[in-house]
One Martini backbone bead per residue (centre of mass of N, CA, C, O) as a GRO file, in nm:
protein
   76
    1UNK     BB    1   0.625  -0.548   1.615
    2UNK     BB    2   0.716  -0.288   1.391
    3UNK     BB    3   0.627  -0.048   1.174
    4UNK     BB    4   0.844  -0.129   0.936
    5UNK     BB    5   0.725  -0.456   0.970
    6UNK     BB    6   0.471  -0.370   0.871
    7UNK     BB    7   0.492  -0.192   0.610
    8UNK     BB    8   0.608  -0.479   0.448
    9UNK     BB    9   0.338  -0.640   0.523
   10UNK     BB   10   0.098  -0.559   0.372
   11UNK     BB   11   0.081  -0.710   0.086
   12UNK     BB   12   0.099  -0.993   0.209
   13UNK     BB   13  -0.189  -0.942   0.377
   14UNK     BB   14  -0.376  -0.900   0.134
   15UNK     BB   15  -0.301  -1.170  -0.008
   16UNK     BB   16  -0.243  -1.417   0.233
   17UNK     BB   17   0.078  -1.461   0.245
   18UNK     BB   18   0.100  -1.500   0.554
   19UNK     BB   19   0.220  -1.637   0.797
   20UNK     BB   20   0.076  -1.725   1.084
   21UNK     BB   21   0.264  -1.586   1.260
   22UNK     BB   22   0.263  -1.298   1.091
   23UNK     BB   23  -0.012  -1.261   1.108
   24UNK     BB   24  -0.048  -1.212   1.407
   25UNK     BB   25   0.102  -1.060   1.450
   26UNK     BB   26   0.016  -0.791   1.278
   27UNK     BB   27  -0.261  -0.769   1.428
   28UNK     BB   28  -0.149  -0.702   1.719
   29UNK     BB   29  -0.028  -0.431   1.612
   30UNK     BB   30  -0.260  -0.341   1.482
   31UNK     BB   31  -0.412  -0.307   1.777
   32UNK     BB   32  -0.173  -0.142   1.879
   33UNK     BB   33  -0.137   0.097   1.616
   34UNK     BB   34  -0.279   0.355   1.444
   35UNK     BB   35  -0.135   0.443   1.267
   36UNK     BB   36  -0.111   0.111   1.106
   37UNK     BB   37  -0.427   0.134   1.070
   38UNK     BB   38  -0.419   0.401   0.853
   39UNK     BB   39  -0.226   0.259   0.645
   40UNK     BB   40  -0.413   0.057   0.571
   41UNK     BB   41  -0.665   0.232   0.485
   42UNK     BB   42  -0.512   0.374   0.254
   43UNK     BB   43  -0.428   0.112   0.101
   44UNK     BB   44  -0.673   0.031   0.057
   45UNK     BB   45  -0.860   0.299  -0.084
   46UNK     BB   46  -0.616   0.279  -0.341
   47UNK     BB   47  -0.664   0.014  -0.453
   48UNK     BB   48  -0.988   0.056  -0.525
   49UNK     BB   49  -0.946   0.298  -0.673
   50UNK     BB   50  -0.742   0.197  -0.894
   51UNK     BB   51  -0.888  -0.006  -0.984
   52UNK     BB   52  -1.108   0.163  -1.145
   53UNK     BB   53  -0.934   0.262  -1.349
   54UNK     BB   54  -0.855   0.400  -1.642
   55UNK     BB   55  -0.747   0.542  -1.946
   56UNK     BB   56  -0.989   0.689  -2.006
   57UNK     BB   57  -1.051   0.847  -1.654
   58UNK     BB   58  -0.786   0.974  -1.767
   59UNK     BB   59  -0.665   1.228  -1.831
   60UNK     BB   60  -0.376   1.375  -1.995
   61UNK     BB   61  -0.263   1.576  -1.748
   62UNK     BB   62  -0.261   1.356  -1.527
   63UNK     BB   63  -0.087   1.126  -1.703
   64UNK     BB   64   0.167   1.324  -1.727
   65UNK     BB   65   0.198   1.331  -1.395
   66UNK     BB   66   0.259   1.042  -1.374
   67UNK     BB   67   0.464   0.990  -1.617
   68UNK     BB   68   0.690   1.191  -1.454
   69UNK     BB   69   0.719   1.083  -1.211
   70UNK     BB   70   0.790   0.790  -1.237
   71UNK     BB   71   1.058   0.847  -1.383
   72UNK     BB   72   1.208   1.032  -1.160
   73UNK     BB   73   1.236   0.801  -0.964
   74UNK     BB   74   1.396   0.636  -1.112
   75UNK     BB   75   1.634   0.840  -1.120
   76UNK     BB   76   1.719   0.846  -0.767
   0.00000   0.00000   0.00000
């Protein structure tokens, strides 16, 4: 597996959801490149953070930066 193969399969690693020959590989990759050991534990940290907001803990500087950002995106 390659680490491009790796970030595709991170959402579905996290939520138990790989075959298990992809999750072999997936951990095998895991096992042995530092970047994308870096990338789960950002991914998960991510997760942790967000899982935690509600809208009332966000400014409202910080949601019009959100909801500029994603539209933004969208349009791209």
């Amino acid at each position: 597996m390659n680490c491009v193969d790796f970030v595709e399969l991170v959402t579905e690693f996290l939520e138990g959801a790989l075959p298990e020959a992809d999750e072999r590989r997936f951990i095998e990759h895991l096992a042995e490149c530092s970047g994308c050991e870096n990338y789960l534990d950002q991914f998960r940290r991510t997760i942790a953070t967000t899982g935690e907001l509600t809208p009332d803990n966000i400014s409202p500087d910080a949601r019009q930066q959100l909801l500029s950002a994603f539209r933004g995106w969208h349009r791209q």
